């Protein structure tokens, strides 16, 4: 790989030092291949946004592993970077780079340690949109590494990876750079239609299904009925079917609070403000035009309209500061309110009013961002509007964002009629692709990848739906053709894993495994593929039916790199005997560890399994002292080299329900 930056002598002082960015022969600026298109980055071009890398500090550290840490920034930008260089004896000519729009320049200890243990240095940058900052940091870091390791003209291989929003950036990078990275691992991938639709779909489900969420959860738990539609009304069943067909994993309903977004204010993650800015007429159309739930004469329309709050209470008292500026108003004529979520306040004919309402007293405490005109209008006797029209209208916005049929989004057929046309009125623009272009840095999800790619995706992911990965795989296959696709792309689906990276904690550990080890193995696989031509295990075999991604029960049929656990139970009184069989897919290593959670607490007790093998058969028993329902879990981990260790221990688990009667 040609190095773009030159660090003359590379004597890095502790005070900020500008590393010369101009080689002997000036290089051309990185540019788009067509007007308005994404910038194409190569090893030899100069990105005009990131011309001057600065080293701000340099230290030798011993934690989390021995390494030299160099931190710096690009002059004239907010982008910072850090380079973590392990000792020369450990370095094998490669680097790993994590990307995420909201990350900072400080890599996690596990990331640094994994890089060193895998023969690489680590590059981290502070977050921003797109891939250009990451490419500039990668290119500069190669110059630093070449000087530090005195590697001369030795080629340095690089690997980019990122989850969620980082998957957008990774896709932007692999389609719009050449020679900067040699492989990539997009994780829990998003597609141009993911945001904001995924969150709005779940918010609509919350409005309709919140009262039956626990019933659905029980049905999908191990040992449940398996029929989440049992006992639902027609409108509830229709809504569950709609959101399931659009990709919300049925099994994810084991944690209904997360599915329904109950941990966030409105479940929309702030994207409601995006719609209000780009499509301000939507709320008026929703409540006045045919084809929207605000006017639809149906049980669902009735349910949605029942959520509406729209009142014009009167100001009966104005509390003012010493200078006469209103700081709070008391309202009379408010409807009965159980909360204030989603309420908007407006002075008719003037503008919006920002404040916090106490529904028990009717006092609206004003915020600091109100305009002078609005404040001047707050007088006794004035009516203001209090409504949640936007809040009720926004969740079903996804119905009015159906992508063109020729873009491969067959999942949206549930929102199309027999003629292929959308069932509901469509808004003037598709918001999702606009957000995707911004996050990727202009990337268009063409599938024209320029590196080896292994996608890691999870089957219990309610933020980035599992079908996304299949959609992108098809984009790549169409762009490359079958032969090139097989030589450059893998997709590994993981069972019992969700959207959130990092260690799994609490009772959630009983049903969810961390996908960090799977990503680590994928990174090692993509490196071996790019550097030595070692073909990685085959992609996971799967089917998609009704918006749900399903995989075979047997490891040999499923493929991929995750072990499979089959667990059954025999109960005699209060003593339960468990029978387990765990297997690894072909070429995916051997099982090296196992642990039981007999009570569903998420706390595991490791067991000795003897010599690692591709198949593990276990029997366990537990006597319960109290009646109740217990979800018993057996977690196993596999390793490619067949030995336990801190990294790339690919996890999975099996679960059963045990009901102990009084």
XYZ file of C-alpha atoms in Angstrom:
662
model
C 0.000 0.000 0.000
C 1.414 3.375 -0.970
C 1.803 5.701 2.002
C 0.380 9.170 1.587
C 1.898 10.987 4.565
C 5.591 11.361 5.323
C 6.825 11.874 8.890
C 10.411 12.992 8.423
C 12.575 11.327 11.041
C 9.432 10.838 13.133
C 10.959 12.217 16.309
C 7.648 12.765 18.086
C 7.862 15.380 20.807
C 5.474 15.543 23.724
C 4.424 19.012 22.603
C 2.225 19.282 19.478
C 4.251 18.616 16.363
C 2.950 19.125 12.833
C 3.815 16.064 10.805
C 4.620 17.161 7.237
C 1.784 16.117 4.953
C 3.417 16.879 1.598
C 5.404 14.161 -0.159
C 8.163 14.930 -2.623
C 5.656 14.955 -5.475
C 2.356 16.681 -4.764
C -0.642 14.392 -5.006
C -4.066 15.252 -6.368
C -6.965 15.931 -4.047
C -9.399 13.113 -3.400
C -12.488 13.788 -5.509
C -15.865 12.374 -6.459
C -16.031 10.190 -9.553
C -19.105 12.106 -10.668
C -20.534 15.498 -9.702
C -22.359 15.331 -6.390
C -21.198 11.787 -5.714
C -19.242 10.540 -2.705
C -15.532 11.342 -2.470
C -13.313 8.497 -3.683
C -10.315 7.968 -1.410
C -7.170 6.160 -2.547
C -3.765 5.760 -0.869
C -2.248 8.488 -3.044
C -4.867 11.235 -2.987
C -5.016 14.062 -0.467
C -8.321 14.678 1.281
C -8.630 18.469 1.442
C -10.564 18.216 4.720
C -7.761 16.357 6.496
C -4.509 17.742 5.169
C -2.603 18.436 8.388
C -2.394 15.656 10.970
C -0.890 16.793 14.269
C 0.676 14.613 16.960
C -0.270 16.111 20.329
C 1.115 13.547 22.776
C 3.073 10.309 22.908
C 3.339 7.884 25.809
C 4.508 4.354 26.522
C 1.873 2.484 28.525
C 1.584 -0.964 30.047
C -2.205 -1.180 30.308
C -4.347 -2.749 29.075
C -1.293 -4.198 27.283
C 2.141 -2.812 26.545
C 1.907 -0.255 23.751
C 2.911 3.199 22.596
C -0.025 5.609 22.501
C 0.058 8.529 20.105
C -2.792 11.018 20.165
C -3.428 13.851 17.779
C -5.864 15.734 15.612
C -6.370 17.083 12.111
C -5.727 20.802 12.083
C -8.780 22.877 11.245
C -11.218 20.112 12.214
C -12.772 18.647 15.346
C -11.521 15.166 14.475
C -9.082 13.605 16.903
C -7.280 10.286 16.552
C -5.280 7.864 18.656
C -2.839 5.207 17.485
C -2.016 2.259 19.756
C 1.232 0.538 18.725
C 2.126 -2.790 20.415
C 5.784 -3.842 20.654
C 7.496 -4.717 17.397
C 7.781 -8.373 18.405
C 3.978 -8.632 18.430
C 3.237 -6.700 15.282
C 2.453 -8.774 12.182
C 1.968 -6.037 9.612
C -1.691 -5.103 10.098
C -4.032 -2.724 11.905
C -7.644 -2.727 13.092
C -9.887 0.323 13.145
C -13.261 0.742 14.849
C -15.728 3.362 13.603
C -18.961 4.782 14.991
C -20.537 8.226 14.467
C -20.697 9.035 18.194
C -17.437 7.456 19.363
C -14.482 9.390 20.681
C -10.802 8.925 19.921
C -10.186 6.637 22.913
C -10.429 2.953 22.054
C -11.816 0.556 24.648
C -9.315 -1.597 26.514
C -10.689 -4.749 24.903
C -10.283 -3.247 21.431
C -6.652 -2.302 22.097
C -5.874 -5.686 23.617
C -7.569 -7.582 20.808
C -5.608 -5.654 18.192
C -2.288 -6.425 19.889
C -3.208 -10.098 20.426
C -4.120 -10.328 16.742
C -0.841 -8.899 15.480
C -2.115 -5.419 14.803
C -1.971 -1.876 15.998
C -5.255 -0.084 16.669
C -6.538 3.184 15.198
C -9.386 5.160 16.769
C -10.944 8.468 15.757
C -13.504 10.753 17.296
C -16.881 10.374 15.710
C -18.332 12.294 12.822
C -20.391 11.362 9.809
C -18.979 9.424 6.873
C -15.711 7.613 6.267
C -13.253 10.283 5.102
C -11.947 11.117 8.580
C -11.376 7.420 9.253
C -9.548 6.998 5.936
C -7.308 9.979 6.634
C -6.473 8.616 10.097
C -5.759 5.160 8.661
C -3.389 6.576 6.039
C -1.530 8.767 8.502
C -1.294 5.949 11.038
C 0.416 3.791 8.405
C 3.137 6.413 8.090
C 3.547 6.520 11.848
C 3.620 2.725 12.108
C 6.098 2.306 9.262
C 8.512 4.656 11.031
C 7.903 3.200 14.494
C 8.406 -0.393 13.372
C 11.071 0.587 10.812
C 9.244 -1.594 8.342
C 10.420 0.214 5.226
C 8.307 -0.655 2.202
C 6.555 -3.565 3.913
C 2.873 -3.581 3.073
C 0.543 -2.815 5.939
C -2.902 -4.408 5.865
C -5.886 -2.685 7.416
C -9.353 -3.741 8.594
C -12.304 -1.484 9.371
C -15.331 -2.458 11.440
C -18.290 -0.804 13.118
C -21.761 -1.597 14.484
C -25.091 0.087 13.781
C -24.291 3.664 12.709
C -20.729 2.402 12.293
C -22.020 -0.129 9.769
C -23.241 2.792 7.627
C -19.773 4.318 7.819
C -18.133 0.981 7.036
C -20.353 0.488 3.984
C -19.524 4.017 2.846
C -15.838 3.172 3.220
C -15.802 -0.181 1.424
C -17.713 1.229 -1.541
C -15.864 4.543 -1.869
C -12.255 3.866 -0.945
C -9.636 1.713 -2.603
C -6.432 0.505 -0.994
C -7.041 2.133 2.376
C -8.433 -1.003 4.014
C -8.095 -4.595 2.846
C -11.123 -5.963 4.633
C -14.111 -4.871 6.649
C -16.674 -6.218 9.095
C -19.956 -4.267 9.102
C -21.926 -5.241 12.206
C -25.693 -5.206 12.887
C -26.075 -3.436 9.594
C -28.469 -0.712 8.659
C -29.782 -0.017 5.151
C -31.143 3.166 3.548
C -34.662 2.426 4.812
C -33.667 1.605 8.420
C -33.789 5.069 9.935
C -36.177 6.366 11.091
C -38.629 3.634 10.038
C -37.421 0.955 12.460
C -38.081 3.097 15.506
C -41.403 4.420 14.225
C -42.633 0.881 13.517
C -41.966 -0.074 17.124
C -43.565 3.138 18.415
C -46.737 2.251 16.496
C -46.601 -1.208 18.031
C -46.345 0.395 21.460
C -49.507 2.419 20.883
C -51.513 -0.675 19.935
C -49.868 -3.571 21.771
C -48.605 -2.163 25.071
C -51.453 -3.738 27.054
C -50.826 -7.230 25.654
C -47.021 -7.091 25.498
C -46.567 -9.462 28.429
C -48.944 -11.980 26.820
C -46.893 -11.896 23.600
C -43.697 -12.246 25.634
C -44.939 -15.354 27.413
C -45.887 -16.971 24.110
C -42.394 -16.549 22.636
C -40.485 -17.526 25.781
C -39.038 -21.061 25.809
C -41.832 -23.443 26.667
C -44.469 -20.873 25.717
C -47.398 -21.517 23.434
C -45.479 -20.340 20.386
C -48.573 -18.448 19.273
C -48.145 -14.745 20.085
C -51.465 -13.965 18.376
C -53.547 -16.028 20.784
C -55.984 -13.883 22.731
C -55.346 -10.703 20.761
C -58.135 -8.625 19.308
C -58.370 -8.335 15.534
C -56.717 -4.911 15.524
C -53.937 -6.061 17.865
C -53.279 -9.164 15.775
C -53.182 -7.080 12.597
C -50.663 -4.686 14.119
C -48.436 -7.483 15.419
C -48.544 -9.094 11.985
C -47.640 -5.808 10.296
C -44.639 -4.979 12.466
C -43.466 -8.598 12.348
C -43.670 -8.622 8.557
C -41.612 -5.437 8.490
C -38.850 -7.145 10.465
C -39.339 -6.823 14.223
C -38.096 -10.248 15.418
C -40.851 -12.172 17.169
C -38.378 -13.678 19.613
C -37.282 -10.215 20.692
C -40.653 -9.820 22.411
C -39.138 -11.702 25.349
C -38.022 -8.186 26.316
C -41.164 -6.204 25.430
C -39.969 -3.046 27.157
C -37.085 -2.797 24.706
C -39.146 -3.738 21.659
C -41.678 -1.029 22.461
C -39.052 1.579 23.250
C -40.275 2.075 26.790
C -36.766 3.034 27.900
C -36.894 6.200 25.776
C -39.242 9.160 25.975
C -41.216 8.512 22.801
C -39.440 5.558 21.215
C -38.436 7.691 18.221
C -34.832 8.438 19.332
C -35.174 12.078 18.339
C -36.067 11.357 14.719
C -39.518 12.858 15.207
C -37.843 16.271 15.058
C -36.309 15.308 11.702
C -39.745 14.592 10.225
C -41.180 17.796 11.646
C -38.382 19.758 9.989
C -38.376 18.071 6.577
C -42.085 17.280 6.241
C -43.995 19.916 8.250
C -47.287 19.393 6.416
C -47.502 15.733 7.427
C -49.381 16.397 10.658
C -52.093 18.428 8.903
C -52.514 15.758 6.228
C -52.590 12.998 8.852
C -55.579 14.554 10.617
C -57.476 15.755 7.552
C -56.866 13.604 4.469
C -57.992 10.084 3.569
C -55.487 7.252 3.769
C -54.026 8.247 7.136
C -54.880 6.722 10.508
C -56.043 10.124 11.722
C -59.070 9.887 9.423
C -59.336 6.152 8.736
C -62.697 4.719 9.782
C -61.485 1.444 11.249
C -60.826 -0.073 14.680
C -57.156 0.922 14.333
C -58.100 4.451 13.337
C -60.454 4.647 16.308
C -57.699 3.441 18.633
C -55.246 6.022 17.302
C -57.737 8.884 17.542
C -58.461 7.907 21.137
C -54.860 8.903 21.907
C -55.422 12.468 20.710
C -55.240 15.415 23.099
C -56.244 18.757 21.579
C -57.433 21.541 23.874
C -57.308 25.342 24.182
C -57.105 26.158 27.887
C -57.146 29.749 29.124
C -54.338 31.545 30.949
C -55.691 32.521 34.375
C -52.449 33.742 35.941
C -49.048 34.919 34.703
C -46.019 34.710 36.979
C -43.291 37.127 35.937
C -39.692 37.811 36.825
C -38.577 41.128 38.316
C -38.204 42.620 34.840
C -41.736 41.620 33.894
C -40.779 38.670 31.711
C -43.234 35.763 32.110
C -41.670 32.685 33.699
C -44.825 30.568 34.244
C -48.515 30.590 33.431
C -51.471 28.829 35.040
C -53.937 27.191 32.659
C -57.623 26.538 33.189
C -59.638 24.112 31.077
C -57.007 21.427 30.589
C -58.293 17.901 29.851
C -57.528 15.121 32.297
C -53.898 14.140 31.670
C -52.065 11.032 32.844
C -48.777 12.479 31.611
C -47.265 15.183 29.443
C -45.286 13.068 26.964
C -45.605 14.421 23.432
C -47.495 17.587 24.287
C -46.933 20.716 22.195
C -47.869 24.208 23.365
C -48.757 26.946 20.887
C -49.864 30.553 21.058
C -52.269 30.596 18.092
C -51.191 32.929 15.333
C -47.787 33.604 16.914
C -45.776 30.445 17.471
C -44.733 27.532 19.612
C -44.336 27.834 23.353
C -41.621 25.909 25.154
C -42.301 24.837 28.697
C -42.917 22.053 31.206
C -46.478 21.396 32.348
C -47.463 20.136 35.779
C -50.835 18.489 35.019
C -51.793 18.370 38.698
C -51.674 22.169 39.083
C -52.047 23.372 35.501
C -48.849 25.420 35.837
C -46.750 25.669 32.669
C -43.183 26.628 33.586
C -41.623 28.376 30.619
C -38.352 27.385 29.044
C -35.510 29.751 28.231
C -35.816 29.552 24.437
C -39.166 31.242 23.874
C -39.309 34.135 21.432
C -40.031 37.678 22.579
C -43.238 37.705 20.523
C -44.554 34.577 22.238
C -43.680 35.866 25.702
C -45.341 39.211 24.995
C -48.574 37.411 24.080
C -48.889 35.601 27.397
C -51.644 37.538 29.114
C -54.509 36.596 31.390
C -57.464 35.452 29.289
C -55.366 34.370 26.322
C -56.006 30.845 25.062
C -53.137 28.601 24.124
C -53.273 25.300 22.291
C -52.185 22.131 24.059
C -52.067 19.084 21.810
C -50.215 15.891 20.951
C -51.180 15.832 17.275
C -47.594 15.231 16.129
C -46.950 12.661 18.829
C -49.909 10.542 17.718
C -49.270 11.026 14.003
C -45.539 10.272 13.861
C -45.435 6.506 14.666
C -47.330 5.505 11.493
C -45.092 7.663 9.275
C -43.440 4.473 8.012
C -46.657 3.586 6.170
C -46.114 6.635 3.998
C -42.454 5.833 3.255
C -42.680 2.769 1.025
C -39.601 2.550 -1.235
C -39.911 1.915 -4.989
C -40.551 -1.752 -5.764
C -37.443 -2.016 -7.949
C -35.051 -1.338 -5.032
C -35.273 -4.867 -3.666
C -37.240 -4.075 -0.517
C -39.656 -6.969 -0.830
C -40.148 -6.768 2.920
C -42.343 -3.722 2.264
C -44.815 -5.794 0.255
C -46.967 -5.851 3.383
C -47.595 -2.156 2.684
C -48.294 -2.691 -1.026
C -51.467 -3.843 -2.710
C -51.842 -6.664 -5.267
C -50.924 -4.180 -7.991
C -47.598 -3.456 -6.299
C -48.600 0.085 -5.400
C -48.488 1.452 -1.827
C -51.670 0.990 0.174
C -51.371 4.434 1.738
C -50.572 7.958 0.507
C -46.851 8.560 0.128
C -44.965 11.624 1.327
C -43.006 13.797 -1.130
C -39.620 12.410 -0.077
C -38.064 9.293 1.433
C -36.381 10.373 4.649
C -34.399 7.170 5.257
C -32.062 7.434 2.251
C -31.337 11.058 3.169
C -30.220 10.010 6.654
C -28.250 7.088 5.230
C -26.365 9.302 2.774
C -25.420 11.639 5.571
C -24.216 8.860 7.871
C -22.272 6.965 5.208
C -20.644 10.098 3.853
C -22.541 10.040 0.574
C -22.379 6.290 0.044
C -25.269 4.861 -1.912
C -25.344 1.158 -0.882
C -24.552 0.089 -4.435
C -22.929 -3.156 -3.273
C -19.760 -2.339 -5.262
C -17.344 -3.293 -2.510
C -13.598 -2.903 -2.925
C -12.417 -5.168 -0.097
C -13.077 -8.523 1.476
C -16.206 -8.211 3.648
C -17.711 -10.308 6.432
C -21.057 -9.040 7.735
C -22.002 -9.955 11.301
C -25.728 -9.731 12.046
C -27.934 -10.833 14.926
C -31.319 -12.519 14.995
C -32.758 -10.830 18.096
C -31.980 -7.303 16.914
C -34.912 -4.885 17.067
C -32.871 -1.791 16.136
C -31.288 -3.042 12.908
C -33.653 -5.720 11.654
C -32.067 -9.045 10.631
C -33.351 -8.797 7.021
C -31.117 -5.765 6.440
C -28.047 -7.942 6.070
C -29.743 -10.106 3.456
C -30.783 -7.004 1.492
C -27.206 -5.735 1.402
C -25.830 -9.167 0.513
C -28.109 -9.165 -2.525
C -26.871 -5.694 -3.469
C -23.304 -6.990 -3.407
C -24.141 -10.128 -5.363
C -25.900 -8.071 -8.043
C -22.970 -5.659 -8.273
C -20.193 -8.275 -8.331
C -21.755 -11.367 -9.871
C -21.901 -14.782 -8.243
C -18.240 -15.765 -8.570
C -16.757 -12.507 -7.311
C -19.378 -12.379 -4.563
C -18.346 -15.800 -3.245
C -14.722 -14.694 -3.326
C -15.248 -11.491 -1.379
C -18.330 -11.657 0.854
C -19.624 -13.610 3.854
C -22.689 -13.130 6.055
C -22.748 -14.644 9.527
C -26.059 -14.600 11.382
C -25.913 -15.119 15.115
C -28.639 -16.606 17.248
C -29.465 -15.195 20.693
C -27.664 -11.902 20.059
C -29.179 -8.431 19.897
C -28.116 -4.932 18.832
C -26.101 -3.806 21.833
C -22.355 -4.384 21.801
C -20.181 -4.997 24.820
C -20.601 -7.367 27.750
C -24.106 -8.624 28.483
C -25.089 -8.042 32.097
C -27.881 -8.822 34.540
C -30.672 -11.298 33.912
C -30.417 -10.530 30.185
C -27.346 -12.781 30.212
C -29.700 -15.734 30.573
C -30.972 -15.253 27.001
C -28.500 -13.000 25.130
C -24.836 -13.582 24.263
C -22.235 -10.949 23.510
C -21.380 -10.633 19.849
C -17.950 -9.074 20.494
C -16.187 -12.474 20.294
C -17.937 -13.256 17.003
C -16.751 -9.962 15.561
C -13.221 -10.696 16.745
C -13.221 -14.021 14.951
C -14.652 -12.401 11.830
C -11.853 -9.814 11.900
C -9.237 -12.536 12.154
C -10.948 -14.422 9.352
C -11.107 -11.433 7.034
C -7.429 -10.722 7.726
C -6.410 -14.289 6.873
C -8.592 -14.075 3.752
C -7.052 -10.823 2.540
C -3.455 -11.559 3.448
C -3.049 -15.288 2.814
C -6.071 -16.280 0.781
C -7.459 -18.456 3.585
C -11.118 -18.938 2.694
C -13.357 -18.326 5.735
C -16.205 -20.657 6.686
C -19.282 -20.420 4.510
C -22.016 -17.915 5.170
C -24.909 -18.837 7.416
C -27.749 -20.580 5.593
C -31.080 -18.878 6.260
C -34.579 -18.206 4.963
C -36.768 -15.107 5.196
C -40.505 -15.597 5.561
C -42.978 -12.964 6.693
C -40.189 -10.565 7.621
C -38.500 -13.125 9.888
C -35.029 -14.557 9.325
C -34.886 -18.225 10.297
C -31.920 -20.584 10.382
C -31.617 -24.392 10.441
C -31.519 -26.195 13.770
C -28.439 -28.327 13.012
C -24.985 -26.740 13.032
C -23.933 -28.613 9.904
C -26.935 -27.233 8.041
C -26.765 -23.743 9.570
C -23.062 -23.144 8.816
C -21.548 -19.790 9.798
C -19.225 -19.683 12.824
C -21.504 -19.857 15.879
C -21.971 -23.092 17.845
C -25.481 -24.497 18.233
C -26.944 -25.713 21.535
C -29.887 -28.108 21.855
C -31.205 -28.330 25.423
C -34.055 -30.443 26.829
C -35.293 -31.167 30.360
C -36.958 -33.955 32.323
C -38.660 -32.900 35.549
C -39.439 -35.272 38.416
C -40.951 -33.397 41.324
C -38.513 -30.636 42.115
C -35.513 -32.308 40.525
C -34.749 -31.404 36.935
C -32.352 -33.303 34.713
C -31.020 -31.512 31.649
C -29.681 -33.044 28.455
C -27.601 -30.906 26.109
C -25.836 -31.329 22.815
C -23.664 -28.552 21.428
C -22.011 -28.583 18.014
C -19.887 -26.272 15.900
C -20.482 -25.688 12.184
C -17.955 -27.043 9.675
C -14.524 -25.360 9.922
C -15.670 -23.187 12.847
C -13.433 -24.650 15.569
C -14.238 -26.639 18.679
C -16.208 -26.096 21.870
C -13.862 -25.069 24.655
C -16.130 -23.995 27.524
C -19.608 -24.434 28.963
C -21.552 -23.062 31.920
C -24.987 -23.550 33.499
C -27.530 -21.014 34.710
C -30.113 -23.170 36.474
C -32.241 -20.341 37.914
C -32.485 -17.797 35.102
C -30.588 -15.194 37.122
C -27.987 -14.641 34.420
C -25.240 -15.982 36.684
C -23.388 -18.951 35.191
C -21.440 -21.727 36.835
C -18.632 -23.019 34.582
C -18.137 -26.748 34.217
C -15.185 -28.838 33.110
C -15.782 -30.302 29.670
C -12.588 -32.212 29.020
C -10.959 -32.269 25.605
C -12.414 -29.709 23.178
C -14.312 -31.141 20.245
C -16.767 -30.186 17.553
C -19.539 -31.936 19.497
C -20.210 -31.730 23.228
C -22.798 -33.829 25.072
C -23.681 -32.848 28.622
C -26.040 -33.876 31.386
C -26.809 -31.615 34.325
C -29.222 -31.665 37.231
C -30.634 -29.208 39.735
C -33.055 -29.509 42.648
C -35.346 -26.513 43.128
C -36.296 -25.527 46.661
C -39.065 -23.083 45.721
C -41.967 -23.336 43.299
C -41.908 -21.025 40.309
C -40.983 -20.679 36.653
C -37.294 -20.882 35.791
C -35.581 -20.318 32.459
C -32.533 -22.549 32.463
C -29.672 -21.746 30.147
C -26.538 -23.552 29.019
C -23.940 -21.271 27.461
C -21.058 -22.623 25.415
C -18.153 -21.031 23.565
C -16.138 -22.252 20.636
C -12.633 -21.377 19.545
C -11.048 -21.698 16.133
C -7.672 -22.887 17.493
C -9.457 -25.064 20.067
C -8.325 -23.350 23.231
C -9.907 -21.005 25.748
C -8.684 -17.444 25.765
C -9.731 -13.831 26.150
C -10.736 -13.231 22.510
C -12.796 -14.788 19.720
C -14.587 -17.211 22.049
C -17.768 -17.444 19.978
C -20.798 -17.880 22.223
C -24.267 -19.336 21.994
C -26.764 -20.783 24.419
C -29.753 -23.072 24.718
C -32.722 -22.509 27.029
C -35.693 -24.367 28.468
C -38.567 -23.425 30.759
C -38.902 -25.314 34.037
C -42.162 -24.958 35.982
C -41.859 -26.139 39.578
C -45.257 -26.572 41.193
C -46.011 -26.040 44.909
